[in-house]
Amino acid sequence: MIGIFDSGVGGMTVARAIEQFCPGYPLVYLGDLARTPYGSKSPAMITEYSHRNTEFLLKQGAKLIVIACNSAASTASTFLRSHYSQAIVDVIFPAVTRAAEVSKNGRIGIIGTRATINSGLYEQRLLAARPDCKVYSQACPLLVPLVEEGWLDRQETKMIVKKYLHPLRDKQIDTLILGCTHYPLLKKTIATRIGRGVHIIDSSVEVALHLKSILDSGEQLRNELYCPGTPSRFFVSDLPSPVHALASAIFGRPVLLEKTDV
Ligand code: DGL
């Protein structure tokens, strides 16, 4: 199985994209809703949670781990890669590669949680991929709780998005990375507020495409993971009331969420 974790429902946007681009590969998902949001926690805390999440997924039979959380990817991926021999895919590299490719003027914006933006990892990787680019980062700490609350179309959410994007609007960016897997759920609002002509990079789609290319070129991994007919499983460490509706809205079908302790 492909193991996927996030602090909450955001990583389900990654799971949905993987289902779409990599059919026949069963998933085991963990949303650590008991501890969300990760983005306002310290790197040490996020690393500890990511470690526990990975242990849980491996026990469920995962043979490859997708860190479907930018906050975890930007603070804990080095630890996880040094600790486990299994393949670990994170959301940051594929989004950076795409942004560096598509930006014409080299002015690239990133929005993410405080942990992601403070890590500086996006900026570092973007500059490595495209040394001439200018990177503008903006932490948006209120957006994850708003999404987890299901406030996707509320006026209040639109106003907060507008406020966060305001500093980026002056920078003539032509590309904006959604550096948090919760943000695809606000994509319409973000696209409207950042303005036409700005290319939006959705890290959930990019990581699914990246995973597809890994599976297409790796016969051993493909043989281990390809198992059409085996149902995917979705675990959460807490079950707050809006989560069922959100999960069903993301997948476009009812999703059985299994409560677990991590
Ligand atoms: N979806 C997570 C991310 O990509 C949100 C982290 C959080 O819980 O703050 O960063």
Coordinates of C-alpha atoms and ligand atoms in Angstrom, one line a residue:
M1 CA 0.0 0.0 0.0
I2 CA 1.0 3.6 -0.4
G3 CA 1.1 5.3 3.0
I4 CA 0.1 9.0 3.1
F5 CA -0.1 11.3 6.1
D6 CA -1.1 14.8 6.9
S7 CA -2.1 16.7 10.0
G8 CA -5.7 16.5 8.9
V9 CA -7.9 16.5 5.8
G10 CA -5.5 18.5 3.6
G11 CA -3.5 15.4 2.6
M12 CA -6.8 14.0 1.2
T13 CA -6.3 16.4 -1.7
V14 CA -3.1 14.5 -2.4
A15 CA -4.8 11.1 -1.9
R16 CA -7.5 12.1 -4.3
A17 CA -4.9 13.2 -6.9
I18 CA -3.0 9.9 -6.4
E19 CA -6.2 7.9 -6.9
Q20 CA -6.7 9.8 -10.1
F21 CA -3.2 9.6 -11.6
C22 CA -2.2 6.2 -10.2
P23 CA -5.3 4.0 -10.3
G24 CA -4.9 0.4 -9.0
Y25 CA -2.6 1.4 -6.1
P26 CA -4.3 1.0 -2.8
L27 CA -3.7 3.8 -0.2
V28 CA -3.5 3.9 3.6
Y29 CA -4.1 7.4 4.8
L30 CA -3.6 8.9 8.2
G31 CA -4.9 12.4 9.1
D32 CA -3.6 13.3 12.6
L33 CA -6.6 15.4 13.5
A34 CA -6.0 15.1 17.2
R35 CA -2.9 17.2 16.8
T36 CA -3.8 19.5 13.9
P37 CA -2.6 22.2 13.0
Y38 CA 1.1 21.2 12.6
G39 CA 2.1 24.5 11.0
S40 CA 2.1 26.5 14.3
K41 CA 4.1 23.8 16.2
S42 CA 7.9 23.6 16.6
P43 CA 10.0 21.6 14.2
A44 CA 10.9 19.1 17.0
M45 CA 7.2 18.5 17.7
I46 CA 6.3 18.1 14.0
T47 CA 9.2 15.7 13.6
E48 CA 7.9 13.6 16.5
Y49 CA 4.4 13.5 15.1
S50 CA 5.7 12.6 11.6
H51 CA 7.8 9.8 13.1
R52 CA 4.7 8.3 14.9
N53 CA 2.6 8.7 11.7
T54 CA 5.2 6.9 9.6
E55 CA 5.4 4.0 12.2
F56 CA 1.7 3.7 12.1
L57 CA 1.5 3.6 8.2
L58 CA 4.3 1.0 8.0
K59 CA 2.5 -1.2 10.5
Q60 CA -0.6 -1.0 8.2
G61 CA 1.5 -2.4 5.4
A62 CA 2.7 0.8 3.6
K63 CA 5.8 0.2 1.4
L64 CA 6.2 3.8 0.4
I65 CA 5.4 6.9 2.3
V66 CA 4.0 10.2 0.9
I67 CA 4.4 13.1 3.3
A68 CA 1.3 14.9 2.2
C69 CA 1.9 17.8 4.5
N70 CA 4.2 20.7 3.7
S71 CA 4.8 21.5 7.3
A72 CA 6.0 17.9 8.0
A73 CA 7.9 17.8 4.7
S74 CA 9.8 21.0 5.4
T75 CA 10.8 20.1 9.0
A76 CA 10.8 16.3 9.2
S77 CA 11.7 14.8 5.8
T78 CA 15.5 14.7 6.5
F79 CA 14.9 12.8 9.7
L80 CA 12.4 10.4 8.1
R81 CA 14.7 9.7 5.2
S82 CA 17.7 9.0 7.5
H83 CA 15.6 6.8 9.8
Y84 CA 13.7 4.6 7.2
S85 CA 14.9 2.6 4.3
Q86 CA 11.5 2.8 2.5
A87 CA 11.0 5.3 -0.3
I88 CA 9.7 8.6 1.0
V89 CA 8.1 11.1 -1.3
D90 CA 7.4 14.7 -0.2
V91 CA 5.2 17.4 -1.6
I92 CA 7.8 20.1 -1.9
F93 CA 10.2 18.9 -4.6
P94 CA 7.6 18.3 -7.3
A95 CA 5.9 21.7 -6.8
V96 CA 9.3 23.5 -6.9
T97 CA 10.2 21.7 -10.1
R98 CA 7.0 22.7 -11.8
A99 CA 7.1 26.3 -10.6
A100 CA 10.7 26.7 -11.8
E101 CA 9.6 25.4 -15.2
V102 CA 6.5 27.4 -15.8
S103 CA 7.4 30.8 -14.4
K104 CA 8.3 33.2 -17.2
N105 CA 9.5 36.2 -15.2
G106 CA 11.1 34.2 -12.4
R107 CA 9.0 35.9 -9.7
I108 CA 7.5 33.1 -7.7
G109 CA 5.2 33.4 -4.6
I110 CA 4.8 30.7 -2.0
I111 CA 2.0 30.6 0.6
G112 CA 2.1 28.0 3.4
T113 CA 1.9 27.5 7.2
R114 CA 4.3 29.3 9.5
A115 CA 6.4 26.1 9.9
T116 CA 6.8 25.7 6.1
I117 CA 7.6 29.3 5.5
N118 CA 10.0 29.6 8.4
S119 CA 11.9 26.5 7.3
G120 CA 13.0 28.3 4.1
L121 CA 13.1 25.0 2.3
Y122 CA 10.9 26.1 -0.7
E123 CA 13.1 29.2 -1.2
Q124 CA 16.3 27.1 -0.9
R125 CA 15.0 24.5 -3.4
L126 CA 13.6 27.1 -5.8
L127 CA 16.9 29.0 -5.9
A128 CA 18.8 25.7 -6.5
A129 CA 16.4 24.8 -9.4
R130 CA 16.4 28.3 -10.8
P131 CA 19.1 30.6 -9.5
D132 CA 17.8 33.7 -11.3
C133 CA 14.4 33.5 -9.6
K134 CA 13.0 35.9 -6.9
V135 CA 11.0 34.2 -4.2
Y136 CA 8.3 35.9 -2.1
S137 CA 6.9 33.9 0.8
Q138 CA 3.9 34.5 2.9
A139 CA 2.8 32.5 6.0
C140 CA -1.0 32.1 6.2
P141 CA -1.5 30.5 9.7
L142 CA -5.3 31.0 9.8
L143 CA -6.2 29.1 6.6
V144 CA -5.7 25.5 7.9
P145 CA -8.1 25.9 10.8
L146 CA -10.7 27.6 8.5
V147 CA -10.5 24.7 6.1
E148 CA -10.7 22.1 8.9
E149 CA -13.8 24.0 10.1
G150 CA -15.3 23.6 6.6
W151 CA -15.4 27.4 6.1
L152 CA -14.5 27.1 2.4
D153 CA -16.9 29.7 0.9
R154 CA -17.5 32.0 3.8
Q155 CA -17.0 35.8 3.4
E156 CA -14.7 35.8 6.4
T157 CA -12.4 33.2 4.7
K158 CA -12.3 35.3 1.5
M159 CA -11.4 38.4 3.5
I160 CA -8.5 36.6 5.3
V161 CA -7.2 35.2 2.0
K162 CA -7.3 38.7 0.5
K163 CA -5.3 40.1 3.4
Y164 CA -2.7 37.4 3.2
L165 CA -2.3 37.7 -0.5
H166 CA -2.1 41.5 -0.5
P167 CA 1.7 41.7 0.0
L168 CA 2.3 39.3 -2.9
R169 CA 0.1 41.3 -5.3
D170 CA 2.7 44.1 -5.4
K171 CA 5.5 41.8 -6.3
Q172 CA 4.5 41.0 -9.9
I173 CA 4.7 37.3 -9.3
D174 CA 3.5 35.2 -12.3
T175 CA 3.5 31.9 -10.3
L176 CA 2.1 31.0 -6.9
I177 CA 2.8 27.8 -5.1
L178 CA 0.1 26.5 -2.8
G179 CA 2.6 25.3 -0.2
C180 CA 0.0 23.6 2.0
T181 CA -2.1 20.6 1.0
H182 CA -5.2 22.3 2.6
Y183 CA -5.1 25.2 0.2
P184 CA -6.3 23.4 -2.9
L185 CA -9.7 23.5 -1.1
L186 CA -9.5 27.3 -1.3
K187 CA -8.0 27.4 -4.8
K188 CA -10.9 29.3 -6.4
T189 CA -10.8 32.0 -3.8
I190 CA -7.0 32.2 -3.9
A191 CA -6.9 32.4 -7.7
T192 CA -9.5 35.2 -7.7
R193 CA -7.7 37.2 -5.1
I194 CA -4.1 36.8 -6.5
G195 CA -5.4 38.0 -9.9
R196 CA -5.6 36.6 -13.4
G197 CA -2.4 35.6 -15.2
V198 CA -0.8 34.1 -12.1
H199 CA -0.1 30.4 -12.6
I200 CA -1.2 28.4 -9.5
I201 CA 0.8 25.4 -8.6
D202 CA -1.2 22.8 -6.7
S203 CA 1.3 20.7 -4.7
S204 CA -1.2 17.8 -4.5
V205 CA -1.4 17.4 -8.2
E206 CA 2.4 17.8 -8.7
V207 CA 3.2 15.1 -6.1
A208 CA 0.7 12.7 -7.7
L209 CA 2.3 13.2 -11.1
H210 CA 5.8 12.8 -9.6
L211 CA 4.7 9.5 -7.9
K212 CA 3.3 8.3 -11.1
S213 CA 6.6 8.8 -12.8
I214 CA 8.4 6.9 -10.0
L215 CA 6.0 4.0 -10.3
D216 CA 6.1 4.0 -14.1
S217 CA 9.9 3.7 -14.0
G218 CA 10.4 1.4 -11.0
E219 CA 9.3 -2.2 -11.8
Q220 CA 10.1 -3.6 -8.3
L221 CA 8.1 -0.8 -6.5
R222 CA 5.3 -1.2 -9.0
N223 CA 5.0 -4.9 -8.4
E224 CA 5.0 -4.4 -4.6
L225 CA 2.4 -1.7 -4.7
Y226 CA 0.0 -2.4 -7.6
C227 CA -2.9 -4.3 -6.3
P228 CA -6.2 -3.3 -8.0
G229 CA -9.3 -4.3 -6.1
T230 CA -7.7 -3.8 -2.7
P231 CA -9.7 -1.0 -1.0
S232 CA -7.9 2.1 0.4
R233 CA -8.2 2.8 4.1
F234 CA -8.6 6.2 5.7
F235 CA -7.6 6.6 9.4
V236 CA -7.9 9.7 11.6
S237 CA -6.6 10.2 15.1
D238 CA -9.8 12.2 16.0
L239 CA -13.2 12.6 14.4
P240 CA -14.4 16.2 14.8
S241 CA -17.9 16.8 13.3
P242 CA -17.0 18.6 10.0
V243 CA -14.5 16.0 8.9
H244 CA -17.0 13.5 7.3
A245 CA -18.5 16.2 5.1
L246 CA -15.1 17.6 4.1
A247 CA -13.7 14.1 3.2
S248 CA -16.7 13.3 1.1
A249 CA -16.5 16.7 -0.6
I250 CA -12.8 16.1 -1.4
F251 CA -13.4 12.6 -2.9
G252 CA -16.8 13.2 -4.3
R253 CA -18.1 10.1 -2.6
P254 CA -18.7 9.0 1.0
V255 CA -15.5 7.9 2.7
L256 CA -15.3 5.6 5.7
L257 CA -13.0 7.2 8.3
E258 CA -11.6 4.9 10.9
K259 CA -10.6 6.3 14.2
T260 CA -7.2 5.2 15.5
D261 CA -4.7 6.2 18.3
V262 CA -1.3 7.2 17.0
Ligands
DGL1 N1 -1.7 20.3 5.1 C1 -0.6 20.7 6.0 C2 0.5 21.3 5.1 O1 0.6 21.0 4.0 C3 -1.2 21.6 7.0 C4 -0.4 21.7 8.2 C5 -1.0 22.1 9.4 O2 -1.6 21.3 10.1 O3 -0.8 23.3 9.8 O4 1.3 22.1 5.6

